[in-house]
Short mmCIF file of C-alpha atoms in Angstrom, two decimals:
data_model
loop_
_atom_site.label_atom_id
_atom_site.label_comp_id
_atom_site.label_asym_id
_atom_site.label_seq_id
_atom_site.Cartn_x
_atom_site.Cartn_y
_atom_site.Cartn_z
CA GLY A 1 -0.02 0.04 -0.06
CA GLN A 2 0.92 3.63 -0.01
CA GLN A 3 3.54 4.74 2.43
CA LEU A 4 4.93 8.00 3.46
CA ASN A 5 8.54 8.07 4.80
CA GLN A 6 9.21 11.03 7.13
CA SER A 7 12.49 12.34 8.22
CA PRO A 8 14.12 12.81 10.60
CA GLN A 9 12.44 10.54 13.12
CA SER A 10 13.38 13.02 15.93
CA MET A 11 15.09 16.30 16.50
CA PHE A 12 16.58 17.88 19.61
CA ILE A 13 17.24 21.52 19.11
CA GLN A 14 17.96 24.86 21.04
CA GLU A 15 15.22 27.39 21.30
CA GLY A 16 15.66 29.98 18.44
CA GLU A 17 16.94 27.46 15.95
CA ASP A 18 15.18 26.71 12.65
CA VAL A 19 13.87 23.26 11.90
CA SER A 20 13.28 21.41 8.64
CA MET A 21 11.51 18.02 8.22
CA ASN A 22 10.40 16.26 5.08
CA CYS A 23 8.17 13.52 3.76
CA THR A 24 8.54 11.42 0.60
CA SER A 25 6.49 8.77 -1.15
CA SER A 26 6.66 6.42 -3.96
CA SER A 27 3.05 7.43 -4.89
CA ILE A 28 1.52 10.79 -6.16
CA PHE A 29 -0.68 12.71 -3.89
CA ASN A 30 -3.06 15.59 -4.95
CA THR A 31 -3.06 17.11 -1.32
CA TRP A 32 -0.37 17.21 1.35
CA LEU A 33 -1.20 18.23 4.85
CA TRP A 34 0.98 18.78 7.90
CA TYR A 35 -0.49 18.06 11.39
CA LYS A 36 0.93 18.40 14.91
CA GLN A 37 0.11 16.12 17.81
CA ASP A 38 0.49 16.88 21.40
CA PRO A 39 0.61 14.16 24.04
CA GLY A 40 -2.90 12.79 24.63
CA GLU A 41 -4.44 14.94 21.97
CA GLY A 42 -5.54 14.62 18.33
CA PRO A 43 -3.72 15.78 15.36
CA VAL A 44 -4.17 19.57 14.70
CA LEU A 45 -3.89 20.87 11.19
CA LEU A 46 -1.16 23.22 10.50
CA ILE A 47 -0.99 23.65 6.76
CA ALA A 48 -2.74 22.21 3.73
CA LEU A 49 -1.10 22.18 0.20
CA TYR A 50 -3.25 21.66 -2.93
CA LYS A 51 -1.04 22.35 -5.89
CA ALA A 52 2.41 20.90 -7.02
CA GLY A 53 4.95 23.61 -6.24
CA GLU A 54 2.82 25.46 -3.88
CA LEU A 55 4.64 27.24 -1.03
CA THR A 56 2.42 28.11 1.89
CA SER A 57 3.12 29.85 5.23
CA ASN A 58 1.41 29.98 8.51
CA GLY A 59 3.11 32.26 10.93
CA ARG A 60 6.67 30.74 11.58
CA LEU A 61 5.69 27.52 9.61
CA THR A 62 6.35 27.29 5.88
CA ALA A 63 5.49 24.04 3.82
CA GLN A 64 5.94 23.25 0.17
CA PHE A 65 4.28 20.74 -2.04
CA GLY A 66 6.97 19.06 -4.27
CA ILE A 67 6.82 19.46 -7.95
CA THR A 68 6.77 15.72 -8.48
CA ARG A 69 3.74 15.44 -6.08
CA LYS A 70 5.66 12.79 -4.25
CA ASP A 71 7.27 14.91 -1.46
CA SER A 72 6.60 17.86 0.86
CA PHE A 73 8.66 19.62 3.49
CA LEU A 74 7.91 21.76 6.58
CA ASN A 75 10.11 24.38 8.02
CA ILE A 76 9.72 26.05 11.44
CA SER A 77 11.63 29.17 11.97
CA ALA A 78 12.97 30.44 15.29
CA SER A 79 11.64 27.61 17.35
CA ILE A 80 10.00 28.14 20.75
CA PRO A 81 9.35 25.59 23.51
CA SER A 82 5.62 25.20 22.57
CA ASP A 83 6.84 23.83 19.25
CA VAL A 84 7.53 20.55 21.02
CA GLY A 85 5.35 17.71 19.81
CA ILE A 86 5.10 15.14 16.96
CA TYR A 87 4.73 16.45 13.49
CA PHE A 88 3.10 14.27 10.89
CA CYS A 89 2.66 14.70 7.11
CA ALA A 90 -0.32 13.33 5.45
CA GLY A 91 -1.15 12.76 1.79
CA GLN A 92 -4.53 12.58 0.07
CA THR A 93 -5.14 11.07 -3.41
CA ALA A 94 -8.83 11.46 -4.31
CA GLY A 95 -10.29 14.86 -4.82
CA GLY A 96 -13.73 16.27 -4.03
CA GLY A 97 -15.18 12.84 -3.32
CA ALA A 98 -15.72 10.38 -0.47
CA THR A 99 -12.75 8.33 -0.69
CA ASN A 100 -10.32 10.91 0.42
CA LYS A 101 -8.61 8.96 3.25
CA LEU A 102 -5.38 10.44 4.68
CA ILE A 103 -2.26 8.44 4.54
CA PHE A 104 -0.11 9.46 7.46
CA GLY A 105 3.77 9.63 7.76
CA THR A 106 5.81 8.02 10.42
CA GLY A 107 6.19 11.26 12.40
CA THR A 108 8.94 13.52 13.56
CA LEU A 109 9.37 14.05 17.26
CA LEU A 110 10.57 17.60 17.94
CA ALA A 111 12.13 18.61 21.31
CA VAL A 112 13.07 22.24 21.93
CA GLN A 113 15.48 23.03 24.70
CA PRO A 114 14.72 26.55 26.24
CA GLU B 1 -13.72 27.62 16.55
CA PRO B 2 -15.84 24.57 15.96
CA GLU B 3 -14.29 21.31 16.97
CA VAL B 4 -14.76 17.57 16.75
CA THR B 5 -15.65 16.11 20.19
CA GLN B 6 -15.23 12.45 21.27
CA THR B 7 -16.40 10.57 24.25
CA PRO B 8 -15.29 8.90 26.40
CA SER B 9 -11.76 10.14 26.63
CA HIS B 10 -10.65 6.72 27.98
CA GLN B 11 -12.49 3.41 27.79
CA VAL B 12 -11.32 0.27 29.56
CA THR B 13 -13.06 -2.99 28.47
CA GLN B 14 -12.71 -6.56 28.94
CA MET B 15 -11.65 -8.73 25.98
CA GLY B 16 -14.60 -9.98 24.17
CA GLN B 17 -16.93 -7.23 25.15
CA GLU B 18 -18.67 -4.78 22.90
CA VAL B 19 -17.58 -1.13 22.85
CA ILE B 20 -19.05 1.93 21.35
CA LEU B 21 -16.94 5.07 20.67
CA ARG B 22 -18.90 8.24 20.08
CA CYS B 23 -18.04 11.37 18.14
CA VAL B 24 -19.72 14.65 17.40
CA PRO B 25 -18.38 16.08 14.13
CA ILE B 26 -18.26 19.61 13.30
CA SER B 27 -21.91 20.71 12.51
CA ASN B 28 -21.65 21.66 8.75
CA HIS B 29 -19.23 18.84 7.85
CA LEU B 30 -20.51 16.02 5.50
CA TYR B 31 -17.63 13.48 5.56
CA PHE B 32 -16.73 11.47 8.58
CA TYR B 33 -13.84 9.28 9.40
CA TRP B 34 -12.26 7.00 11.97
CA TYR B 35 -8.57 6.50 12.45
CA ARG B 36 -6.59 4.65 14.99
CA GLN B 37 -3.18 5.10 16.42
CA ILE B 38 -1.48 2.29 18.31
CA LEU B 39 0.87 3.57 21.01
CA GLY B 40 4.10 4.99 19.53
CA GLN B 41 2.89 4.30 15.83
CA LYS B 42 1.59 6.44 13.10
CA VAL B 43 -2.15 7.34 12.53
CA GLU B 44 -3.95 4.60 10.45
CA PHE B 45 -7.18 5.06 8.36
CA LEU B 46 -10.12 2.72 9.36
CA VAL B 47 -13.24 4.04 7.57
CA SER B 48 -14.78 6.95 5.81
CA PHE B 49 -18.61 7.60 5.79
CA TYR B 50 -20.69 9.95 3.57
CA ASN B 51 -24.37 10.18 2.90
CA ASN B 52 -25.16 7.50 5.47
CA GLU B 53 -22.96 4.89 4.08
CA ILE B 54 -19.38 3.64 4.17
CA SER B 55 -17.41 5.04 1.25
CA GLU B 56 -14.16 3.25 2.05
CA LYS B 57 -12.68 1.04 4.64
CA SER B 58 -9.21 -0.39 5.39
CA GLU B 59 -8.14 -3.89 5.88
CA ILE B 60 -8.15 -3.14 9.72
CA PHE B 61 -11.90 -2.50 9.44
CA ASP B 62 -13.19 -6.11 9.46
CA ASP B 63 -16.61 -7.56 10.39
CA GLN B 64 -15.92 -6.70 14.04
CA PHE B 65 -16.24 -2.97 13.27
CA SER B 66 -19.31 -1.02 12.27
CA VAL B 67 -20.14 2.66 12.04
CA GLU B 68 -23.42 4.50 12.42
CA ARG B 69 -24.77 8.04 12.30
CA PRO B 70 -27.78 7.38 14.49
CA ASP B 71 -29.09 11.07 14.40
CA GLY B 72 -28.03 14.48 12.87
CA SER B 73 -25.07 14.99 15.22
CA ASN B 74 -23.57 11.79 16.39
CA PHE B 75 -21.16 9.41 14.64
CA THR B 76 -20.30 6.14 16.36
CA LEU B 77 -17.77 3.30 16.00
CA LYS B 78 -18.54 -0.09 17.49
CA ILE B 79 -16.29 -2.92 18.02
CA ARG B 80 -18.43 -6.10 18.47
CA SER B 81 -16.05 -8.49 20.32
CA THR B 82 -12.83 -6.55 21.31
CA LYS B 83 -9.38 -8.13 21.07
CA LEU B 84 -6.18 -7.18 22.90
CA GLU B 85 -4.82 -5.87 19.62
CA ASP B 86 -7.75 -3.36 19.51
CA SER B 87 -6.04 -1.30 22.28
CA ALA B 88 -5.18 2.05 20.80
CA MET B 89 -6.25 5.68 20.42
CA TYR B 90 -9.16 6.05 18.19
CA PHE B 91 -9.67 9.41 16.33
CA CYS B 92 -12.77 10.72 14.72
CA ALA B 93 -12.30 13.34 11.98
CA SER B 94 -14.73 15.23 9.65
CA SER B 95 -14.42 17.49 6.65
CA GLU B 96 -16.76 19.62 4.66
CA ASN B 97 -16.94 19.54 0.94
CA LEU B 98 -17.64 22.59 -1.33
CA GLY B 99 -18.55 20.34 -4.27
CA GLN B 100 -15.69 21.39 -6.36
CA PRO B 101 -13.88 18.58 -8.27
CA TYR B 102 -10.41 17.84 -7.11
CA SER B 103 -10.78 19.97 -4.03
CA ASN B 104 -10.04 17.97 -0.88
CA GLN B 105 -11.12 19.81 2.36
CA PRO B 106 -8.83 19.34 5.30
CA GLN B 107 -9.91 16.89 7.92
CA HIS B 108 -10.28 18.06 11.45
CA PHE B 109 -9.59 15.61 14.33
CA GLY B 110 -11.00 15.13 17.73
CA ASP B 111 -8.89 14.50 20.79
CA GLY B 112 -9.39 10.76 20.61
CA THR B 113 -10.61 7.97 22.73
CA ARG B 114 -7.96 5.84 24.42
CA LEU B 115 -9.22 2.25 24.29
CA SER B 116 -7.65 -0.23 26.72
CA ILE B 117 -8.60 -3.97 26.32
CA LEU B 118 -7.74 -6.08 29.38
#
């Protein structure tokens, strides 16, 4: 089945540093999404990308939809302690229909040292 | 901001018992989903539901699982005879659809129900 490989698995950084993580797949996706999950909570949507090549920002977060539609990256600038959590990429293939399940990546654990 | 709500937050059940997990999706959303996350692993798709019927299900969603929208607000996941390996976080999600072709709307997740099978 479809799989998303996410890297790195974990990152331990100092407050103020920039962070970059990415997601690759052997399959093409029409939509890429990035979610953040805090302990004991559900995934919270950060950014949604709908077009190949699209670059979208949300505050200190920037994400890009790869030209090949098989990859995406997420950057976090000037990290702060509350950025701690697990970041998941997710891909969707179908569009505008009912079979638009999300395929999740393996997650990147981010730890920020104050 | 509207949110997906799930109850209970934690369910402990004996193996072989039936369990029902409940979700209230965001009110104007039309598409509903269940996902599960085994401890330390990634989130996995179980089932999607639209127009009062299942639109897609994964291999995990076998005959022991069923979903229902019993009224205009609730969306439930039932596991008929629970097994130890059903222990996981179960997330409900919902999305709206503006009816445009090739226009996926983001799925919004609840905080999950932690299901522990003893």
